Short mmCIF file of C-alpha atoms and ligand atoms in Angstrom, two decimals:
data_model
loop_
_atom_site.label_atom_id
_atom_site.label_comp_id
_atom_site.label_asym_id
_atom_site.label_seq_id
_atom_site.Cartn_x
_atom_site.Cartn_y
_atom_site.Cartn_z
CA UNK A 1141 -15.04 17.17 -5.15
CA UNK A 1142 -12.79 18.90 -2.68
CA UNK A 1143 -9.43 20.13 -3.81
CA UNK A 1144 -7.99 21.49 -0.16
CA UNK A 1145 -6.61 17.39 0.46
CA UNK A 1146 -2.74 16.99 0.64
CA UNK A 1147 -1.64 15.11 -2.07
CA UNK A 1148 1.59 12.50 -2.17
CA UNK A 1149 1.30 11.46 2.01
CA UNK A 1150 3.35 14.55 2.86
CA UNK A 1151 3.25 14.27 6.49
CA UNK A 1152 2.22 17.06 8.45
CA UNK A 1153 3.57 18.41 12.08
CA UNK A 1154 0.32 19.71 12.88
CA UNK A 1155 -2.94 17.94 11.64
CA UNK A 1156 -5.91 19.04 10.48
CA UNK A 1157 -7.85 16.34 11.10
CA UNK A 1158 -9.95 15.16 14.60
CA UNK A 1159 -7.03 12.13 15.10
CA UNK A 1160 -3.95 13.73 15.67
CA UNK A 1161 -2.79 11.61 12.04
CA UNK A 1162 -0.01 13.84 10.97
CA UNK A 1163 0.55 10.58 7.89
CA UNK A 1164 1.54 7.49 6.60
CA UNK A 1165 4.89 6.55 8.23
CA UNK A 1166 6.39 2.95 7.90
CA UNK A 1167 4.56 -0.08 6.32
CA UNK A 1168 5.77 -3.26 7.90
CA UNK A 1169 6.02 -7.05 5.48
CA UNK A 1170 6.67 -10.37 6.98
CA UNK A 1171 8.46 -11.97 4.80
CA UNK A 1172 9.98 -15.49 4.59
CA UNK A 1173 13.53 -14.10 3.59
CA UNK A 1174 13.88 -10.58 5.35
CA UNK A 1175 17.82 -10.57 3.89
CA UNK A 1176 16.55 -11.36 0.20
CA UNK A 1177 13.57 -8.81 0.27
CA UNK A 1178 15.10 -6.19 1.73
CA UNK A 1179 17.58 -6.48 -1.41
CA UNK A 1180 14.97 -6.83 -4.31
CA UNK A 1181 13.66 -3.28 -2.02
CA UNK A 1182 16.80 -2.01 -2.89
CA UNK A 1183 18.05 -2.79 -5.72
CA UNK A 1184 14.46 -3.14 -7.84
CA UNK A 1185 12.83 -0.01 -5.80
CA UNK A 1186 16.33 1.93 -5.51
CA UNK A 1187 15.34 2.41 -2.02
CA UNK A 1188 18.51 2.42 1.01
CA UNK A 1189 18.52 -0.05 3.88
CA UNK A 1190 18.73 2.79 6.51
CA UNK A 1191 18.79 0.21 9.46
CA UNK A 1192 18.61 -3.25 11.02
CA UNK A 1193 17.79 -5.33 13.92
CA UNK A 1194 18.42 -8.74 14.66
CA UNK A 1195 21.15 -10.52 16.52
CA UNK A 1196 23.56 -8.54 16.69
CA UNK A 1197 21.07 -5.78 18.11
CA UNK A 1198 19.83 -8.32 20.83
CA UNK A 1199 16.99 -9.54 18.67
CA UNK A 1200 16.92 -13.05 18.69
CA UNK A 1201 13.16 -13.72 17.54
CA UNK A 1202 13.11 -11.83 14.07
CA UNK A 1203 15.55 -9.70 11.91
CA UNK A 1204 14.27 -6.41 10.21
CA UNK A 1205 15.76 -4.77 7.84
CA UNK A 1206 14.27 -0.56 7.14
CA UNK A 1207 14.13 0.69 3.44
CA UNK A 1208 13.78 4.45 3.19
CA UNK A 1209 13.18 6.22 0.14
CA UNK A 1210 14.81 9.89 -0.56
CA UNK A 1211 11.98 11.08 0.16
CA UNK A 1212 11.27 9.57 3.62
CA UNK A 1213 9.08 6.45 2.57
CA UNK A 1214 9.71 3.45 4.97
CA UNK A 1215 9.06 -0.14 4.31
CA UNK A 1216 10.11 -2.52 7.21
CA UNK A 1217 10.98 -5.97 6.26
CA UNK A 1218 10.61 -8.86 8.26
CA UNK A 1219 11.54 -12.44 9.38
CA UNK A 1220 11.68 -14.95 12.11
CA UNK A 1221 14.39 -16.36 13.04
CA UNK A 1222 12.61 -18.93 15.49
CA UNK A 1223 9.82 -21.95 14.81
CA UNK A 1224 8.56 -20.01 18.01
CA UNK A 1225 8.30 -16.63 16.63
CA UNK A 1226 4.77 -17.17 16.33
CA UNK A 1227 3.02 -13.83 15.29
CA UNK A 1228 5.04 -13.74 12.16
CA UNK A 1229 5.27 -17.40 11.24
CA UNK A 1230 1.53 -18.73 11.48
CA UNK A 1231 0.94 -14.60 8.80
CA UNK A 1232 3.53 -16.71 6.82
CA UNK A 1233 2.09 -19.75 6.68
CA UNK A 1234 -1.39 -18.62 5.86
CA UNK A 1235 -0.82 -15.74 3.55
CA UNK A 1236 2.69 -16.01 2.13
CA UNK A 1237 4.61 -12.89 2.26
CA UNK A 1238 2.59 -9.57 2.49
CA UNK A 1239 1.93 -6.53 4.83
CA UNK A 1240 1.60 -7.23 8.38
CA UNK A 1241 1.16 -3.48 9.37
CA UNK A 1242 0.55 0.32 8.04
CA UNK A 1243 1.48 2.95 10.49
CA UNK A 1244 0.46 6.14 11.02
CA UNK A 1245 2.36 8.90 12.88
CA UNK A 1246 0.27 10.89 15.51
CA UNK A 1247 0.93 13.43 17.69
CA UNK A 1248 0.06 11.44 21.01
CA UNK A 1249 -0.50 7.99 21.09
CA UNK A 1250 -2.70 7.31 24.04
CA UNK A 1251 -4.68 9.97 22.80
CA UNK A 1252 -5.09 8.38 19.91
CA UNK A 1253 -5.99 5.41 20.73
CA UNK A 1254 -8.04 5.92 23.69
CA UNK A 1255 -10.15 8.13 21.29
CA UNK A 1256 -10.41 5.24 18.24
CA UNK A 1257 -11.26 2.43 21.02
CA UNK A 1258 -14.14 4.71 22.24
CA UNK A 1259 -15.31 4.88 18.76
CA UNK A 1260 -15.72 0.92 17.99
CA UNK A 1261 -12.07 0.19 17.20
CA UNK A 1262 -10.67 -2.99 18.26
CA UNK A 1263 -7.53 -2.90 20.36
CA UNK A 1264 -4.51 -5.24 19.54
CA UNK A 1265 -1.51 -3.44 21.06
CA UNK A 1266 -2.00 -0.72 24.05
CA UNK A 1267 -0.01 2.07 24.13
CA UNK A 1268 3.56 1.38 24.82
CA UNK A 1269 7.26 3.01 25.41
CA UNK A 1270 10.06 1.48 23.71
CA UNK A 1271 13.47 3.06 25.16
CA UNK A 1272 17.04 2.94 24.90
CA UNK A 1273 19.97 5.66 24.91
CA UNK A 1274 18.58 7.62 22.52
CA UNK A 1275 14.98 8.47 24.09
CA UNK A 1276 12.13 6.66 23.53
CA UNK A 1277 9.08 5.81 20.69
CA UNK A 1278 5.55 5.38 21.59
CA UNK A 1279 3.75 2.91 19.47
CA UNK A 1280 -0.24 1.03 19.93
CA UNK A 1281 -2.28 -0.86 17.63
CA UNK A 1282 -5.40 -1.76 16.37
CA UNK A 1283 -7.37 -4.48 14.46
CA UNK A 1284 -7.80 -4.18 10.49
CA UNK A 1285 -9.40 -7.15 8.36
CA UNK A 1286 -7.94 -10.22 8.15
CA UNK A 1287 -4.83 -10.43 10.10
CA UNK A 1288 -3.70 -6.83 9.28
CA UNK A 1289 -3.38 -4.21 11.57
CA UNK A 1290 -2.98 0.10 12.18
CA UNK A 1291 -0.54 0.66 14.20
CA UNK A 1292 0.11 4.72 16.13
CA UNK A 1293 3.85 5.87 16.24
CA UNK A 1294 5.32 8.79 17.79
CA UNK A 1295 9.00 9.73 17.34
CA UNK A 1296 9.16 13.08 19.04
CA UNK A 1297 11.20 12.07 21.60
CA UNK A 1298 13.57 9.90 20.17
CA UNK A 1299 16.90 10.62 18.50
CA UNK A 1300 17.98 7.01 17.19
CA UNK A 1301 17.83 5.89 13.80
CA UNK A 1302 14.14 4.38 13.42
CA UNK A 1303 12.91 2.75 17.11
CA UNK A 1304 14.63 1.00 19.59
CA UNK A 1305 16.20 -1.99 19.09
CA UNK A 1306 17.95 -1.00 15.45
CA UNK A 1307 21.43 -0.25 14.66
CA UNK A 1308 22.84 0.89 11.28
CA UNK A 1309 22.99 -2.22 8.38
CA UNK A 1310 25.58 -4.62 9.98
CA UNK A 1311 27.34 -5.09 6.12
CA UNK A 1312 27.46 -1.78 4.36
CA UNK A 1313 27.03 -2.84 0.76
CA UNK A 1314 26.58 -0.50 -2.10
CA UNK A 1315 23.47 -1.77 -4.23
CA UNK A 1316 24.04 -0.42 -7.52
CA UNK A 1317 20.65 0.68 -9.58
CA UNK A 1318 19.03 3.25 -11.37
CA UNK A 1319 17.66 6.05 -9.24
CA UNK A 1320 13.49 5.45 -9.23
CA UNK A 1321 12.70 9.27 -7.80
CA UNK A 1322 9.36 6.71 -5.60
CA UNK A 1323 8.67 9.60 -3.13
CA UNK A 1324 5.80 8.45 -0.26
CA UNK A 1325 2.70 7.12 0.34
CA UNK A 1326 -0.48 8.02 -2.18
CA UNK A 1327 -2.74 5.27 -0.80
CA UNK A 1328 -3.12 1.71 0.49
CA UNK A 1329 -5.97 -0.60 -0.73
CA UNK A 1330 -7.01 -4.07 0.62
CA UNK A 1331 -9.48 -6.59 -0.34
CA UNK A 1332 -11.95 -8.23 1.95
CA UNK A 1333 -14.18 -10.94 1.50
CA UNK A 1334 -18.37 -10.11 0.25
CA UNK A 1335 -20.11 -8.81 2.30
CA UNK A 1336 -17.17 -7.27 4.48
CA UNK A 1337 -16.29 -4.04 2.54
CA UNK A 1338 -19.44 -1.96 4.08
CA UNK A 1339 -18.79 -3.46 7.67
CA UNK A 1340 -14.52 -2.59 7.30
CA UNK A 1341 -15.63 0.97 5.56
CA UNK A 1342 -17.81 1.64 8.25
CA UNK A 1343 -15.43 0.70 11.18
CA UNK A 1344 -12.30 2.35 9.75
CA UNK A 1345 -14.64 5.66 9.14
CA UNK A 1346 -15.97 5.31 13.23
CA UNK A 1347 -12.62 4.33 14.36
CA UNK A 1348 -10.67 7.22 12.99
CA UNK A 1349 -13.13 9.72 12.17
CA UNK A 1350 -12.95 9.14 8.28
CA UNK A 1351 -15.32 9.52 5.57
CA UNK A 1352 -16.08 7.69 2.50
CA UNK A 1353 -14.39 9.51 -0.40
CA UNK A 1354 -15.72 7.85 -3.25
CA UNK A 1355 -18.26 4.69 -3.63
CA UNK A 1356 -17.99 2.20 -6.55
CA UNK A 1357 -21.19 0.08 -6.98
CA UNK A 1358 -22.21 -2.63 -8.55
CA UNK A 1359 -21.67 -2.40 -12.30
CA UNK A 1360 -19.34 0.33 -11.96
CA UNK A 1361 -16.46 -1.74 -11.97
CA UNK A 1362 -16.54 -4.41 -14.22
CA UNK A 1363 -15.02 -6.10 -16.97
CA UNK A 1364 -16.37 -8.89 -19.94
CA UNK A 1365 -15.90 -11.93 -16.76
CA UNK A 1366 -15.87 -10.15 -13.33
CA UNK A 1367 -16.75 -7.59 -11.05
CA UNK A 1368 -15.78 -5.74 -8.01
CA UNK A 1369 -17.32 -2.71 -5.26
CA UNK A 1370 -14.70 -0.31 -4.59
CA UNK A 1371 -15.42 2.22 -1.26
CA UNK A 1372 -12.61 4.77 -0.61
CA UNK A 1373 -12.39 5.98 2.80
CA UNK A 1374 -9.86 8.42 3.78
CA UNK A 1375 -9.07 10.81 6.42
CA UNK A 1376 -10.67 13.83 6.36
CA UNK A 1377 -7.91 16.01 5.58
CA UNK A 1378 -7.19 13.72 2.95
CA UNK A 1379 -3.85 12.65 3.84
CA UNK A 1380 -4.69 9.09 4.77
CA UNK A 1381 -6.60 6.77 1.53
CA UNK A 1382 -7.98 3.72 2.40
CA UNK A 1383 -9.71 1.76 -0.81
CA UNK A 1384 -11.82 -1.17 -0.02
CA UNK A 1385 -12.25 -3.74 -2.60
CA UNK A 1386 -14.72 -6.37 -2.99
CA UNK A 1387 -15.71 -8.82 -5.03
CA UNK A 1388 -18.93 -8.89 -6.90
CA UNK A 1389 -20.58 -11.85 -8.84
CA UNK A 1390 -19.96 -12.23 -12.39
CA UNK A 1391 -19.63 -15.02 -14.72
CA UNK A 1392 -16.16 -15.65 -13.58
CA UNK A 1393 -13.90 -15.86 -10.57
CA UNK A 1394 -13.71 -12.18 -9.04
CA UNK A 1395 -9.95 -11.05 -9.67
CA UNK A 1396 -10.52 -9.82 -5.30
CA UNK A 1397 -11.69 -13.42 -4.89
CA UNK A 1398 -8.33 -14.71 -6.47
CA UNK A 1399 -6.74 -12.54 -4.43
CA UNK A 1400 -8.65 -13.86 -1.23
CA UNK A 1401 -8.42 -17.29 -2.23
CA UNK A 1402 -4.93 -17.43 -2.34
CA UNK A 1403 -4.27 -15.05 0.49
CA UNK A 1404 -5.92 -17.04 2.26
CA UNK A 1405 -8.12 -14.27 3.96
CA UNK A 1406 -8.69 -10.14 3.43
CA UNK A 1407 -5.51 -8.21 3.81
CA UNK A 1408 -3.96 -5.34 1.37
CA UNK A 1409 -3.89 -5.37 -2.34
CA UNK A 1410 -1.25 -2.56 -3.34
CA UNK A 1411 0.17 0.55 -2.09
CA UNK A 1412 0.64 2.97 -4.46
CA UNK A 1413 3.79 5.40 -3.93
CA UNK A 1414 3.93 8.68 -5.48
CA UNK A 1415 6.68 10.17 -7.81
CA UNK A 1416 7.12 13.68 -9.27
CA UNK A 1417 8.14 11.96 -12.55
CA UNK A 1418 6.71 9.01 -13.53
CA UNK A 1419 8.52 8.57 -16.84
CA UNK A 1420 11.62 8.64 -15.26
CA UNK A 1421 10.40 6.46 -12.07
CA UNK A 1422 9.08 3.82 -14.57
CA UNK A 1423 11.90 3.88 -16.56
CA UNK A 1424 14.25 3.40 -13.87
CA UNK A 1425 11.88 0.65 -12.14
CA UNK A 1426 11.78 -1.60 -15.46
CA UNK A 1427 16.13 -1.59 -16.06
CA UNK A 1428 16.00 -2.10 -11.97
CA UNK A 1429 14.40 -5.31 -12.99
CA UNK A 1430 10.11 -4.41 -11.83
CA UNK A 1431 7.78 -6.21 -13.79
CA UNK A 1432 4.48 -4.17 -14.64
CA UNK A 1433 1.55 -5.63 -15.80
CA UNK A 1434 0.99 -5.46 -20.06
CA UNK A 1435 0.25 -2.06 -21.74
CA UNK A 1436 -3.42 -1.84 -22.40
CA UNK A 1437 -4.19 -1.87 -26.16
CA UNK A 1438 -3.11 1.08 -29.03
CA UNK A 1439 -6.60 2.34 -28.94
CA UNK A 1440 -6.60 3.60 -25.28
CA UNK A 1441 -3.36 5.81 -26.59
CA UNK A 1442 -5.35 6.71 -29.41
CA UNK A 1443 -8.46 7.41 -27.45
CA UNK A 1444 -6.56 9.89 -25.02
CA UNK A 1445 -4.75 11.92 -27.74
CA UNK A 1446 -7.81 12.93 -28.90
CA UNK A 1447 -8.75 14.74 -25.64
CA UNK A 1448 -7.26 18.44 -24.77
CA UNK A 1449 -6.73 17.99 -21.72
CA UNK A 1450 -2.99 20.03 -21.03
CA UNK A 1451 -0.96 16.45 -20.64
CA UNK A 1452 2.39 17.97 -20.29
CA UNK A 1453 4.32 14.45 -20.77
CA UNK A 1454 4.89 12.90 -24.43
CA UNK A 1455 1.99 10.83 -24.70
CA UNK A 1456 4.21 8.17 -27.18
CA UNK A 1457 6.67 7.86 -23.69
CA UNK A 1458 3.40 7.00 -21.71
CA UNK A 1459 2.57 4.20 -24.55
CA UNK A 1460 5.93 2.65 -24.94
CA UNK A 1461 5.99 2.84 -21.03
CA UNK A 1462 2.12 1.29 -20.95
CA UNK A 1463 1.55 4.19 -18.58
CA UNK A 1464 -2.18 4.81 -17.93
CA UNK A 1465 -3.87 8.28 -18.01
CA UNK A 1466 -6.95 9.52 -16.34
CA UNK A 1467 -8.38 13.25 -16.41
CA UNK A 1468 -10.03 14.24 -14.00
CA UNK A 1469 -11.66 17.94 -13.72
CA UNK A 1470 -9.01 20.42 -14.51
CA UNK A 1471 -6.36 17.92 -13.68
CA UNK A 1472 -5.21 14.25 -14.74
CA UNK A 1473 -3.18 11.48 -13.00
CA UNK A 1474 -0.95 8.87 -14.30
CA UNK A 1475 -0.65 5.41 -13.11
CA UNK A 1476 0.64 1.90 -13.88
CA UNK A 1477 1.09 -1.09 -11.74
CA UNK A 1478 3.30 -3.97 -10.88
CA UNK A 1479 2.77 -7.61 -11.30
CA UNK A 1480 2.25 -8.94 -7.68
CA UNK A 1481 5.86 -8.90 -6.19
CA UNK A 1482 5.60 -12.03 -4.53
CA UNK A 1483 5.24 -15.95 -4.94
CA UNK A 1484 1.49 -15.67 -4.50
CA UNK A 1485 -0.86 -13.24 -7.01
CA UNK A 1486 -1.42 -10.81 -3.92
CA UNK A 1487 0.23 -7.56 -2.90
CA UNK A 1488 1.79 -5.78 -5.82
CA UNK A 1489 2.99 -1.65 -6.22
CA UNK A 1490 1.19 1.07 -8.13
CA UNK A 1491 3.28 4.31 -9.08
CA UNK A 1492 1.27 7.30 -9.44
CA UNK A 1493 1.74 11.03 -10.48
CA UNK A 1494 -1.12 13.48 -9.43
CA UNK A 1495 -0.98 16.99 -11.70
CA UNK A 1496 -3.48 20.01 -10.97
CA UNK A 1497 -5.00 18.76 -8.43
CA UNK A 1498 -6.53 15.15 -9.47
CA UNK A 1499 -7.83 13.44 -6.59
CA UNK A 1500 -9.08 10.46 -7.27
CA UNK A 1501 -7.60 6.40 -8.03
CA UNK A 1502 -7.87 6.45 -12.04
CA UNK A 1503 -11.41 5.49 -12.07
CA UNK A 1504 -10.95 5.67 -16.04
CA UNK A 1505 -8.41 3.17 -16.09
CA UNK A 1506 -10.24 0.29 -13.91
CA UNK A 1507 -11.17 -1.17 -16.74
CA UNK A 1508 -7.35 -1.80 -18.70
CA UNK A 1509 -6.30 -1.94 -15.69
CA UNK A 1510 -8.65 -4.76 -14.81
CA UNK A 1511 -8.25 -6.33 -18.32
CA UNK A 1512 -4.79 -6.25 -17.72
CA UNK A 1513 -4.90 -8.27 -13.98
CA UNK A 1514 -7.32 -10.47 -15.56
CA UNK A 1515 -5.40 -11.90 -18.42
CA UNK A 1516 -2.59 -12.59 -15.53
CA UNK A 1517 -5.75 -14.66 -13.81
CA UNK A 1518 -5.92 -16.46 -16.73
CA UNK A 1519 -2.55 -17.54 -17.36
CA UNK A 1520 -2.59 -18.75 -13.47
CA UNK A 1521 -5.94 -20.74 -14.64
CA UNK A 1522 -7.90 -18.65 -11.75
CA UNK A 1523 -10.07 -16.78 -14.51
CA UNK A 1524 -12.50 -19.86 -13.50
CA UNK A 1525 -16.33 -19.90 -14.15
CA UNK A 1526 -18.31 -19.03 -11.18
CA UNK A 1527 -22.25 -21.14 -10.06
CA UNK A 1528 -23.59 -17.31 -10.22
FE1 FE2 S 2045 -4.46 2.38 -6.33
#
């Protein structure tokens, strides 16, 4: 296992990797209710709505509203305003609400993109310059599954707040909350339907020059009633993580297959966001009002306090918290995970905490966490018996 990878989706000015990816920059959600949203983003997350755009911008399609987090984490929420604003309201009607959009900064666009087209990747937006007073922001796109898409962003010659086309928040309202400490970007994972996760691995490691990280196969993941295949592919620096999940037959209904089922289609699972102090974060999170899904059972606690391992946090704070631990190597993480956010049971948040080094996605933990999702599935009655 390589330990050189950037942990946490620091962005970097110059990149080591073959793309010009310097890291994750905004993630954008269409949204039925951009105005409501944008406020559970606030005052749940703790995050600041750093700008807007909408009519009173000169946008009379859609309104956006950008959430920013301390650290430089940016969510962009996102409505029509129009029956014609079709793009966003034919995602809505199919999937619900959910993510439209990651975006990566790069240090040239066209480059960029000319170079991911060339290697297989399909082309949804070309290279374009957005301007107004304050410079201009190249952006261009490209297909993911489903109706999900990559899209290329450069800023460096731009001075406004975000990209054209946004002003500050029109109301200035304070949000009251508890401070969360969510930093960036760790990693974004979707789902795709069987048989797609090889063909979506492969085209995302072409397209961008990435490698598979870490390959879960069939048994590996699996709980009493249903199974998944897990391939992470990431950037080769490390600094972009890309889990694909699929489903895998088992007696029951595939907790990806729920997901597809009611997504209507593949598109992403979770995104987990990092935090230097996950007690704290959590904490925060659950009096801010953020559901997480049930603590696994007292015997995982007990389990992990019988392993030397250097956990610096009180393990009885991780247990009343239902935080999950996994060592890896020399180091450990420590993860939990939201119920999905939404109406649907689709996208939901993971908060995660990396010490000395640990790499991975809490492979230890799949299968509470999986226990956990699936007794959700149940009380939805989508823990349903399968013809397999
Ligand atoms: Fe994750």
């Amino acid at each position: 296992m390589q330990m050189d990878i950037c942990y946490g989706g620091v962005p970097s000015k110059i990149p080591q990797n073959s793309m010009g990816i310097r890291g994750y920059d905004y993630v954008e959600f269409y949204v039925g209710s951009a105005k409501l949203v944008a406020y559970w983003f606030a005052k749940a997350l703790g995050m600041k709505i750093a700008a807007y755009r909408g009519p009173e911008t000169g946008i009379r399609d859609r309104i956006s509203y950008l959430l920013t987090s301390d650290y430089g984490m940016k969510f962009l929420i996102t409505s029509s305003l129009q029956p014609e604003t079709y793009d966003v309201n034919s995602f809505i009607e199919l999937h619900g609400d959910g993510v439209k959009r990651w975006s990566v900064e790069v240090v040239d666009v066209r480059e960029t993109f000319n170079k991911a087209v060339k290697n297989g990747a399909i082309p949804v937006r070309l290279p374009k310059k957005i301007e107004d007073n304050d410079g201009y922001v190249e952006e261009a796109a490209i297909r993911l599954y489903g109706d999900c898409e990559i899209n290329f962003v450069n800023y460096d010659n731009y001075n406004g707040l975000f990209v054209p086309g946004f002003s500050l928040p029109i109301q200035n309202i304070e949000i009251s909350c508890e401070t969360t400490g969510i930093k960036l970007i760790d990693h974004i994972v979707g789902n795709v339907h069987i048989n797609e996760m090889d063909f979506w691995a492969d085209y995302i490691n072409k397209s961008l020059d990435f490698e598979t990280f870490i390959y879960f196969g069939p048994g590996d993941i699996s709980t009493k009633y249903s199974a998944l295949l897990s391939k992470v592919v990431r950037s080769k620096d490390g600094i972009i993580k890309n889990p694909i999940n699929e489903p895998y037959k088992a007696e029951r209904l595939s907790q990806i297959e729920e997901y597809t089922q009611q997504y209507r289609g593949s598109g992403i699972q979770h995104i987990a966001i990092s935090t230097l102090d996950i007690i704290k974060s959590v904490t925060a999170l659950k009096s801010n009002g953020v559901e997480f899904l049930d603590p696994p059972p007292a015997t995982y606690y007990e389990t992990l306090s019988k392993r030397d391992f250097g956990l610096t946090e009180d393990l009885n704070e991780l247990k009343k918290l239902g935080i999950l631990c996994d060592v890896e190597g020399q180091g450990y993480l420590l993860q939990i995970f939201t119920k999905p956010i939404f109406n649907r049971p689709t996208f939901f948040f993971e908060i995660i905490q990396r010490r000395n080094g640990a790499s991975g996605f809490g492979q230890g933990n799949f299968q509470a966490l999986f226990e956990a999702i699936e007794r959700d599935q149940e009380k939805r009655g989508n823990l349903i018996n399968t013809d397999v």
